[in-house]
Short mmCIF file of C-alpha atoms and ligand atoms in Angstrom, two decimals:
data_model
loop_
_atom_site.label_atom_id
_atom_site.label_comp_id
_atom_site.label_asym_id
_atom_site.label_seq_id
_atom_site.Cartn_x
_atom_site.Cartn_y
_atom_site.Cartn_z
CA MET A 284 115.67 100.04 101.35
CA HIS A 285 112.78 97.72 102.05
CA LEU A 286 109.74 97.47 99.79
CA TYR A 287 106.49 95.99 101.07
CA ILE A 288 104.28 94.64 98.30
CA ALA A 289 101.53 92.04 97.80
CA TYR A 290 100.61 89.26 95.40
CA LYS A 291 102.84 89.35 92.31
CA ASN A 292 100.09 87.85 90.20
CA TYR A 293 97.45 90.40 91.15
CA SER A 294 98.85 93.51 92.83
CA SER A 295 99.18 96.15 90.14
CA TRP A 296 100.36 98.93 92.47
CA SER A 297 103.08 96.66 93.83
CA LEU A 298 104.33 95.91 90.31
CA ARG A 299 104.68 99.62 89.49
CA THR A 300 107.21 100.41 92.21
CA TRP A 301 108.95 97.03 92.10
CA ILE A 302 109.66 97.22 88.36
CA ALA A 303 110.83 100.85 88.61
CA MET A 304 113.34 99.90 91.32
CA LYS A 305 114.54 96.76 89.55
CA VAL A 306 115.04 98.36 86.13
CA ALA A 307 116.77 101.37 87.74
CA ASN A 308 119.06 98.90 89.55
CA ILE A 309 118.17 100.20 93.01
CA PRO A 310 119.02 97.57 95.64
CA PHE A 311 116.20 96.63 98.00
CA GLU A 312 114.77 93.85 100.10
CA GLU A 313 111.14 92.91 99.67
CA THR A 314 108.38 91.51 101.85
CA ILE A 315 105.12 90.18 100.46
CA LEU A 316 102.01 90.91 102.53
CA PRO A 317 99.13 88.80 101.14
CA PHE A 318 96.29 90.94 102.46
CA TYR A 319 93.48 88.48 101.66
CA HIS A 320 95.37 85.84 103.66
CA GLY A 321 95.94 87.11 107.20
CA ASP A 322 96.41 90.52 108.77
CA SER A 323 100.06 91.29 107.96
CA LEU A 324 99.14 94.39 105.91
CA ASP A 325 96.74 95.70 108.57
CA LYS A 326 99.52 95.32 111.12
CA LEU A 327 101.97 97.25 108.92
CA GLY A 328 99.41 100.03 108.51
CA GLU A 329 98.87 100.20 112.28
CA ARG A 330 102.60 100.13 112.99
CA PHE A 331 103.34 103.11 110.76
CA ALA A 332 99.94 104.83 111.10
CA ILE A 333 99.37 104.76 107.34
CA PRO A 334 96.64 103.23 105.15
CA ALA A 335 96.76 99.42 105.04
CA GLN A 336 97.79 99.39 101.39
CA VAL A 337 100.84 98.36 99.43
CA PRO A 338 103.32 99.46 98.21
CA VAL A 339 105.20 100.93 101.16
CA LEU A 340 108.91 101.81 101.15
CA GLU A 341 111.07 101.99 104.25
CA HIS A 342 114.25 103.96 103.69
CA ASP A 343 116.68 105.32 106.29
CA GLY A 344 113.96 105.47 108.92
CA ALA A 345 111.48 107.19 106.57
CA ILE A 346 108.22 105.51 105.66
CA VAL A 347 106.99 106.36 102.18
CA TRP A 348 103.56 105.16 101.10
CA ASP A 349 101.59 105.38 97.86
CA SER A 350 103.23 104.31 94.59
CA LEU A 351 103.70 107.74 93.05
CA ALA A 352 105.16 109.23 96.25
CA ILE A 353 107.57 106.27 96.46
CA MET A 354 108.73 106.80 92.90
CA GLU A 355 109.14 110.56 93.43
CA HIS A 356 111.23 109.72 96.51
CA LEU A 357 113.40 107.32 94.48
CA ALA A 358 113.86 109.90 91.71
CA GLU A 359 115.15 112.33 94.37
CA VAL A 360 117.45 109.82 96.08
CA TYR A 361 118.82 108.44 92.79
CA PRO A 362 118.94 111.41 90.38
CA ASP A 363 121.50 109.59 88.19
CA ARG A 364 118.97 106.85 87.31
CA GLN A 365 116.83 109.32 85.34
CA LEU A 366 113.52 107.93 86.53
CA TRP A 367 112.08 111.12 85.07
CA PRO A 368 113.44 112.26 81.68
CA GLU A 369 116.03 115.02 81.51
CA SER A 370 114.09 117.27 79.13
CA ALA A 371 111.72 119.57 81.05
CA SER A 372 108.91 119.32 78.49
CA LEU A 373 109.15 115.53 78.28
CA ARG A 374 109.23 115.39 82.08
CA THR A 375 106.03 117.43 82.28
CA LEU A 376 104.32 115.07 79.83
CA ALA A 377 105.60 112.00 81.73
CA ARG A 378 104.36 113.46 85.05
CA CYS A 379 100.90 114.27 83.66
CA VAL A 380 100.49 110.85 82.07
CA SER A 381 101.71 109.10 85.26
CA SER A 382 99.25 111.10 87.36
CA GLU A 383 96.45 110.32 84.93
CA MET A 384 97.09 106.61 85.53
CA HIS A 385 97.19 107.15 89.28
CA SER A 386 93.79 108.81 89.40
CA GLY A 387 92.02 107.53 86.29
CA PHE A 388 91.17 104.61 84.02
CA MET A 389 88.67 103.33 86.59
CA ASN A 390 86.62 101.30 84.09
CA LEU A 391 89.68 99.48 82.78
CA ARG A 392 91.00 98.90 86.29
CA GLN A 393 87.68 97.52 87.51
CA ALA A 394 86.79 95.37 84.49
CA CYS A 395 90.28 93.93 84.01
CA PRO A 396 92.09 93.31 87.30
CA MET A 397 95.78 92.56 86.73
CA ASN A 398 96.33 88.83 86.43
CA CYS A 399 99.74 88.00 84.97
CA ARG A 400 99.25 84.26 84.66
CA SER A 401 95.78 84.00 83.04
CA ASN A 402 94.33 84.68 79.62
CA LYS A 403 90.79 85.99 79.81
CA ARG A 404 88.21 87.54 77.52
CA LEU A 405 85.58 90.16 78.37
CA SER A 406 81.92 90.19 77.35
CA LYS A 407 80.72 92.67 74.70
CA GLU A 408 79.18 94.83 77.45
CA GLN A 409 82.44 94.92 79.42
CA LEU A 410 84.38 95.77 76.24
CA ALA A 411 82.03 98.67 75.51
CA LEU A 412 82.57 99.96 79.05
CA ILE A 413 86.36 100.14 78.70
CA GLN A 414 86.49 101.40 75.09
CA GLY A 415 86.93 105.03 76.18
CA ASP A 416 89.88 104.11 78.40
CA LEU A 417 91.55 102.16 75.58
CA GLU A 418 91.10 105.10 73.20
CA ARG A 419 92.59 107.45 75.79
CA ILE A 420 95.65 105.19 76.16
CA ALA A 421 96.08 105.14 72.36
CA ALA A 422 95.88 108.97 72.35
CA LEU A 423 98.54 109.20 75.09
CA TRP A 424 100.86 106.87 73.18
CA ALA A 425 100.35 109.03 70.06
CA LYS A 426 101.40 112.09 72.11
CA PHE A 427 104.70 110.41 73.03
CA GLU A 428 105.22 109.45 69.36
CA ALA A 429 104.84 113.09 68.35
CA VAL A 430 107.44 114.60 70.75
CA ASP A 431 111.19 114.92 70.48
CA LYS A 432 112.82 112.32 72.73
CA PRO A 433 115.94 110.17 73.11
CA GLU A 434 116.19 106.84 71.28
CA GLY A 435 114.68 103.81 72.98
CA ASP A 436 111.70 101.49 73.21
CA PHE A 437 109.99 103.22 76.11
CA LEU A 438 107.66 106.19 76.37
CA CYS A 439 110.43 108.74 76.95
CA GLY A 440 113.12 106.66 75.21
CA GLN A 441 114.70 105.13 78.31
CA PHE A 442 112.56 103.23 80.83
CA GLY A 443 111.23 105.50 83.58
CA ILE A 444 108.40 106.12 86.05
CA VAL A 445 105.79 106.67 83.35
CA ASP A 446 106.49 103.19 81.94
CA ALA A 447 106.32 101.71 85.43
CA MET A 448 102.94 103.36 86.01
CA TYR A 449 101.51 101.64 82.91
CA ALA A 450 103.24 98.27 83.45
CA PRO A 451 100.00 96.64 84.71
CA VAL A 452 98.18 98.04 81.65
CA MET A 453 100.57 95.94 79.57
CA TRP A 454 99.41 92.81 81.44
CA ARG A 455 95.75 93.85 81.11
CA VAL A 456 95.95 94.45 77.36
CA LEU A 457 97.84 91.20 76.72
CA GLY A 458 95.93 89.09 79.24
CA TYR A 459 92.43 90.20 78.15
CA GLY A 460 93.30 90.34 74.41
CA LEU A 461 92.53 94.07 74.12
CA ASP A 462 93.25 96.31 71.18
CA VAL A 463 94.91 99.72 71.76
CA SER A 464 97.25 100.80 68.93
CA PRO A 465 100.38 99.66 67.04
CA ALA A 466 102.52 102.10 69.08
CA PHE A 467 101.15 100.59 72.29
CA ASN A 468 101.87 97.06 71.00
CA ASN A 469 105.53 97.95 70.33
CA TRP A 470 105.88 99.39 73.82
CA ALA A 471 104.13 96.35 75.38
CA LYS A 472 106.51 94.00 73.59
CA ALA A 473 109.52 95.86 75.02
CA MET A 474 107.97 95.93 78.51
CA LYS A 475 107.22 92.22 78.53
CA ALA A 476 110.71 91.40 77.26
CA LEU A 477 112.46 93.21 80.13
CA PRO A 478 114.37 90.58 82.15
CA GLU A 479 112.98 92.22 85.30
CA MET A 480 109.41 91.76 84.00
CA GLN A 481 110.16 88.12 83.26
CA GLU A 482 111.47 87.78 86.82
CA TRP A 483 108.18 89.21 88.14
CA LEU A 484 106.15 86.87 85.90
CA ALA A 485 108.11 83.80 87.02
CA ALA A 486 107.39 84.68 90.65
CA ALA A 487 103.70 85.34 89.87
CA GLN A 488 103.42 81.95 88.19
CA GLN A 489 104.85 80.25 91.24
CA GLU A 490 102.51 81.87 93.73
CA GLU A 491 99.86 79.55 95.09
CA TRP A 492 97.39 82.21 96.19
CA VAL A 493 94.24 82.40 94.06
CA LEU A 494 91.85 85.35 94.46
CA ASP A 495 88.42 84.22 93.31
CA GLU A 496 87.07 87.71 92.67
CA TYR A 497 89.99 88.51 90.36
CA GLU A 498 89.52 85.20 88.54
CA ALA A 499 85.73 85.33 88.15
CA CYS A 500 85.57 88.78 86.49
CA ALA A 501 85.92 87.35 82.96
CA GLU A 502 86.02 84.06 81.12
CA THR A 503 89.35 82.22 81.03
CA VAL A 504 90.48 81.12 77.55
N1 GSH B 270 96.90 104.82 95.36
C1 GSH B 270 97.58 103.75 96.01
C2 GSH B 270 96.80 102.48 95.76
C3 GSH B 270 97.36 101.30 96.50
C4 GSH B 270 96.42 100.10 96.48
O1 GSH B 270 95.19 100.22 96.22
N2 GSH B 270 96.97 98.92 96.80
C5 GSH B 270 96.19 97.70 96.90
C6 GSH B 270 96.94 96.51 96.30
S1 GSH B 270 97.20 96.62 94.57
C7 GSH B 270 96.03 97.34 98.37
O2 GSH B 270 96.96 97.50 99.12
N3 GSH B 270 94.88 96.84 98.78
C8 GSH B 270 94.71 96.39 100.14
C9 GSH B 270 93.29 96.26 100.53
O3 GSH B 270 92.44 96.68 99.74
O4 GSH B 270 93.05 95.75 101.62
C10 GSH B 270 99.02 103.68 95.48
O5 GSH B 270 99.27 104.31 94.44
O6 GSH B 270 99.90 103.07 96.09
#
Protein backbone atom coordinates (compact mmCIF):
# COMPACT_ATOMS: atom_id res chain seq x y z
CA MET A 1 0.00 0.00 0.00
CA HIS A 2 1.19 3.49 -0.78
CA LEU A 3 -0.33 6.59 0.78
CA TYR A 4 0.15 10.00 -0.81
CA ILE A 5 -0.23 12.86 1.65
CA ALA A 6 0.93 16.47 2.09
CA TYR A 7 2.40 18.71 4.79
CA LYS A 8 2.27 16.99 8.18
CA ASN A 9 2.01 20.33 9.93
CA TYR A 10 -0.96 21.57 7.92
CA SER A 11 -2.74 18.84 5.96
CA SER A 12 -5.71 17.76 8.03
CA TRP A 13 -7.10 15.31 5.47
CA SER A 14 -3.71 13.62 5.23
CA LEU A 15 -3.57 13.18 9.01
CA ARG A 16 -6.96 11.43 9.08
CA THR A 17 -5.97 8.52 6.85
CA TRP A 18 -2.37 8.33 8.04
CA ILE A 19 -3.32 8.03 11.73
CA ALA A 20 -6.04 5.46 10.96
CA MET A 21 -3.53 3.28 9.10
CA LYS A 22 -0.79 3.66 11.72
CA VAL A 23 -2.98 2.93 14.74
CA ALA A 24 -4.57 -0.04 12.94
CA ASN A 25 -1.04 -1.30 12.22
CA ILE A 26 -1.55 -1.42 8.45
CA PRO A 27 1.82 -1.40 6.68
CA PHE A 28 2.28 1.28 4.03
CA GLU A 29 4.81 3.49 2.32
CA GLU A 30 4.20 7.21 2.16
CA THR A 31 5.04 10.04 -0.21
CA ILE A 32 4.64 13.69 0.71
CA LEU A 33 3.43 15.98 -2.07
CA PRO A 34 3.86 19.61 -0.91
CA PHE A 35 1.29 21.15 -3.23
CA TYR A 36 2.22 24.79 -2.54
CA HIS A 37 5.82 23.94 -3.48
CA GLY A 38 5.88 22.52 -7.01
CA ASP A 39 3.47 20.52 -9.13
CA SER A 40 3.89 16.99 -7.75
CA LEU A 41 0.23 16.78 -6.64
CA ASP A 42 -1.07 18.13 -9.97
CA LYS A 43 1.00 15.48 -11.74
CA LEU A 44 -0.43 12.72 -9.52
CA GLY A 45 -3.96 13.96 -10.26
CA GLU A 46 -3.26 13.95 -14.01
CA ARG A 47 -1.62 10.52 -13.89
CA PHE A 48 -4.62 8.88 -12.24
CA ALA A 49 -7.30 11.22 -13.64
CA ILE A 50 -8.49 12.18 -10.16
CA PRO A 51 -8.75 15.52 -8.32
CA ALA A 52 -5.35 16.98 -7.38
CA GLN A 53 -5.96 16.46 -3.68
CA VAL A 54 -4.48 14.34 -0.95
CA PRO A 55 -4.88 11.78 0.51
CA VAL A 56 -4.68 9.15 -2.22
CA LEU A 57 -4.11 5.43 -1.61
CA GLU A 58 -2.60 3.05 -4.15
CA HIS A 59 -3.35 -0.57 -3.37
CA ASP A 60 -2.95 -3.62 -5.61
CA GLY A 61 -3.34 -1.50 -8.73
CA ALA A 62 -6.43 0.31 -7.38
CA ILE A 63 -6.39 4.04 -6.85
CA VAL A 64 -8.56 5.19 -3.97
CA TRP A 65 -9.06 8.91 -3.40
CA ASP A 66 -10.87 10.96 -0.78
CA SER A 67 -10.24 10.27 2.92
CA LEU A 68 -13.54 8.61 3.76
CA ALA A 69 -13.43 6.33 0.70
CA ILE A 70 -9.87 5.33 1.63
CA MET A 71 -10.90 4.46 5.16
CA GLU A 72 -13.94 2.49 3.95
CA HIS A 73 -11.57 0.61 1.63
CA LEU A 74 -9.21 -0.16 4.53
CA ALA A 75 -12.10 -1.32 6.72
CA GLU A 76 -13.05 -3.78 3.95
CA VAL A 77 -9.50 -5.02 3.33
CA TYR A 78 -8.69 -5.34 7.05
CA PRO A 79 -11.96 -6.40 8.75
CA ASP A 80 -10.02 -7.73 11.76
CA ARG A 81 -8.75 -4.22 12.65
CA GLN A 82 -12.28 -3.08 13.56
CA LEU A 83 -11.92 0.36 12.01
CA TRP A 84 -15.69 0.52 12.42
CA PRO A 85 -17.15 -0.80 15.70
CA GLU A 86 -18.70 -4.26 15.83
CA SER A 87 -22.07 -3.15 17.21
CA ALA A 88 -24.44 -2.16 14.39
CA SER A 89 -25.97 0.76 16.29
CA LEU A 90 -22.57 2.12 17.35
CA ARG A 91 -21.36 1.69 13.77
CA THR A 92 -24.28 3.73 12.47
CA LEU A 93 -23.50 6.51 14.94
CA ALA A 94 -19.78 6.40 14.05
CA ARG A 95 -20.60 6.56 10.31
CA CYS A 96 -22.98 9.52 10.74
CA VAL A 97 -20.52 11.46 12.89
CA SER A 98 -17.64 10.72 10.48
CA SER A 99 -19.73 11.90 7.53
CA GLU A 100 -20.74 15.03 9.42
CA MET A 101 -17.05 15.89 9.77
CA HIS A 102 -16.45 15.17 6.10
CA SER A 103 -19.13 17.57 4.91
CA GLY A 104 -19.51 20.03 7.78
CA PHE A 105 -17.87 22.24 10.38
CA MET A 106 -16.93 24.75 7.68
CA ASN A 107 -16.58 27.71 10.06
CA LEU A 108 -14.20 25.83 12.34
CA ARG A 109 -12.22 24.48 9.39
CA GLN A 110 -11.88 27.92 7.82
CA ALA A 111 -11.13 29.93 10.97
CA CYS A 112 -8.71 27.41 12.47
CA PRO A 113 -6.58 25.66 9.85
CA MET A 114 -4.72 22.69 11.33
CA ASN A 115 -1.29 23.74 12.52
CA CYS A 116 0.29 21.15 14.81
CA ARG A 117 3.34 23.16 15.80
CA SER A 118 1.86 26.59 16.67
CA ASN A 119 -0.23 28.00 19.48
CA LYS A 120 -2.64 30.65 18.27
CA ARG A 121 -5.60 32.62 19.58
CA LEU A 122 -8.66 33.83 17.66
CA SER A 123 -10.30 37.25 17.85
CA LYS A 124 -13.69 37.61 19.60
CA GLU A 125 -15.40 37.82 16.19
CA GLN A 126 -13.74 34.61 14.98
CA LEU A 127 -14.67 32.86 18.25
CA ALA A 128 -18.31 33.89 17.83
CA LEU A 129 -18.27 32.48 14.30
CA ILE A 130 -17.14 29.01 15.39
CA GLN A 131 -19.21 28.78 18.60
CA GLY A 132 -21.98 26.78 16.88
CA ASP A 133 -19.46 24.24 15.57
CA LEU A 134 -17.90 23.83 19.04
CA GLU A 135 -21.33 23.29 20.59
CA ARG A 136 -22.16 20.71 17.93
CA ILE A 137 -18.93 18.81 18.70
CA ALA A 138 -19.78 18.86 22.43
CA ALA A 139 -23.25 17.48 21.59
CA LEU A 140 -21.73 14.68 19.49
CA TRP A 141 -19.34 13.73 22.30
CA ALA A 142 -22.31 13.65 24.71
CA LYS A 143 -24.08 11.23 22.33
CA PHE A 144 -21.12 8.83 22.50
CA GLU A 145 -21.09 9.15 26.31
CA ALA A 146 -24.75 8.12 26.42
CA VAL A 147 -24.47 4.88 24.37
CA ASP A 148 -23.46 1.38 25.35
CA LYS A 149 -19.92 0.72 24.10
CA PRO A 150 -16.77 -1.27 24.85
CA GLU A 151 -14.23 0.07 27.36
CA GLY A 152 -11.62 2.48 26.06
CA ASP A 153 -10.58 6.10 25.70
CA PHE A 154 -11.94 6.63 22.20
CA LEU A 155 -15.35 7.50 20.84
CA CYS A 156 -16.44 3.88 20.33
CA GLY A 157 -14.10 2.49 23.00
CA GLN A 158 -11.29 1.34 20.70
CA PHE A 159 -9.69 3.78 18.24
CA GLY A 160 -11.43 3.75 14.85
CA ILE A 161 -12.32 5.79 11.77
CA VAL A 162 -14.52 8.23 13.68
CA ASP A 163 -11.57 9.17 15.91
CA ALA A 164 -9.34 9.55 12.86
CA MET A 165 -11.89 11.87 11.24
CA TYR A 166 -11.75 14.21 14.26
CA ALA A 167 -7.97 13.96 14.83
CA PRO A 168 -7.36 17.42 13.28
CA VAL A 169 -10.13 18.84 15.52
CA MET A 170 -7.96 17.76 18.45
CA TRP A 171 -5.09 19.88 17.09
CA ARG A 172 -7.44 22.80 16.41
CA VAL A 173 -8.94 22.80 19.91
CA LEU A 174 -5.55 22.48 21.60
CA GLY A 175 -3.67 24.80 19.25
CA TYR A 176 -6.24 27.63 19.31
CA GLY A 177 -7.09 27.20 23.03
CA LEU A 178 -10.77 26.41 22.35
CA ASP A 179 -13.31 25.16 24.84
CA VAL A 180 -15.57 22.20 23.91
CA SER A 181 -16.45 19.95 26.88
CA PRO A 182 -14.82 17.78 29.58
CA ALA A 183 -15.64 14.62 27.57
CA PHE A 184 -13.90 16.13 24.54
CA ASN A 185 -10.87 17.06 26.68
CA ASN A 186 -10.51 13.46 27.89
CA TRP A 187 -10.68 12.17 24.33
CA ALA A 188 -8.19 14.83 23.12
CA LYS A 189 -5.73 13.83 25.83
CA ALA A 190 -5.88 10.18 24.71
CA MET A 191 -5.54 11.17 21.04
CA LYS A 192 -2.51 13.36 21.65
CA ALA A 193 -0.86 10.68 23.77
CA LEU A 194 -1.03 8.04 21.02
CA PRO A 195 2.57 7.16 20.06
CA GLU A 196 1.49 7.40 16.40
CA MET A 197 0.22 10.97 16.99
CA GLN A 198 3.52 11.86 18.62
CA GLU A 199 5.30 10.41 15.58
CA TRP A 200 3.19 12.66 13.32
CA LEU A 201 3.90 15.70 15.52
CA ALA A 202 7.65 15.06 15.52
CA ALA A 203 7.62 14.95 11.72
CA ALA A 204 5.47 18.12 11.54
CA GLN A 205 7.90 19.94 13.80
CA GLN A 206 10.79 19.00 11.56
CA GLU A 207 9.19 20.18 8.35
CA GLU A 208 10.66 23.38 6.98
CA TRP A 209 7.69 24.42 4.84
CA VAL A 210 5.77 27.43 6.17
CA LEU A 211 2.40 28.34 4.65
CA ASP A 212 1.82 32.04 5.27
CA GLU A 213 -1.95 31.91 4.85
CA TYR A 214 -2.23 29.19 7.50
CA GLU A 215 0.02 31.16 9.84
CA ALA A 216 -1.59 34.59 9.38
CA CYS A 217 -5.17 33.51 10.20
CA ALA A 218 -4.76 34.17 13.95
CA GLU A 219 -2.32 35.62 16.42
CA THR A 220 0.52 33.37 17.60
CA VAL A 221 0.94 33.18 21.40
N1 LIG B 1 -12.79 15.72 0.73
C1 LIG B 1 -11.41 15.47 0.49
C2 LIG B 1 -10.64 16.72 0.83
C3 LIG B 1 -9.18 16.61 0.49
C4 LIG B 1 -8.47 17.95 0.57
O1 LIG B 1 -9.10 19.04 0.53
N2 LIG B 1 -7.13 17.90 0.62
C5 LIG B 1 -6.30 19.10 0.63
C6 LIG B 1 -5.14 18.97 1.60
S1 LIG B 1 -5.62 18.88 3.29
C7 LIG B 1 -5.64 19.23 -0.74
O2 LIG B 1 -5.22 18.23 -1.29
N3 LIG B 1 -5.49 20.43 -1.26
C8 LIG B 1 -4.78 20.62 -2.50
C9 LIG B 1 -5.07 21.91 -3.15
O3 LIG B 1 -5.98 22.59 -2.67
O4 LIG B 1 -4.41 22.22 -4.13
C10 LIG B 1 -10.97 14.24 1.31
O5 LIG B 1 -11.72 13.88 2.22
O6 LIG B 1 -9.94 13.63 1.05
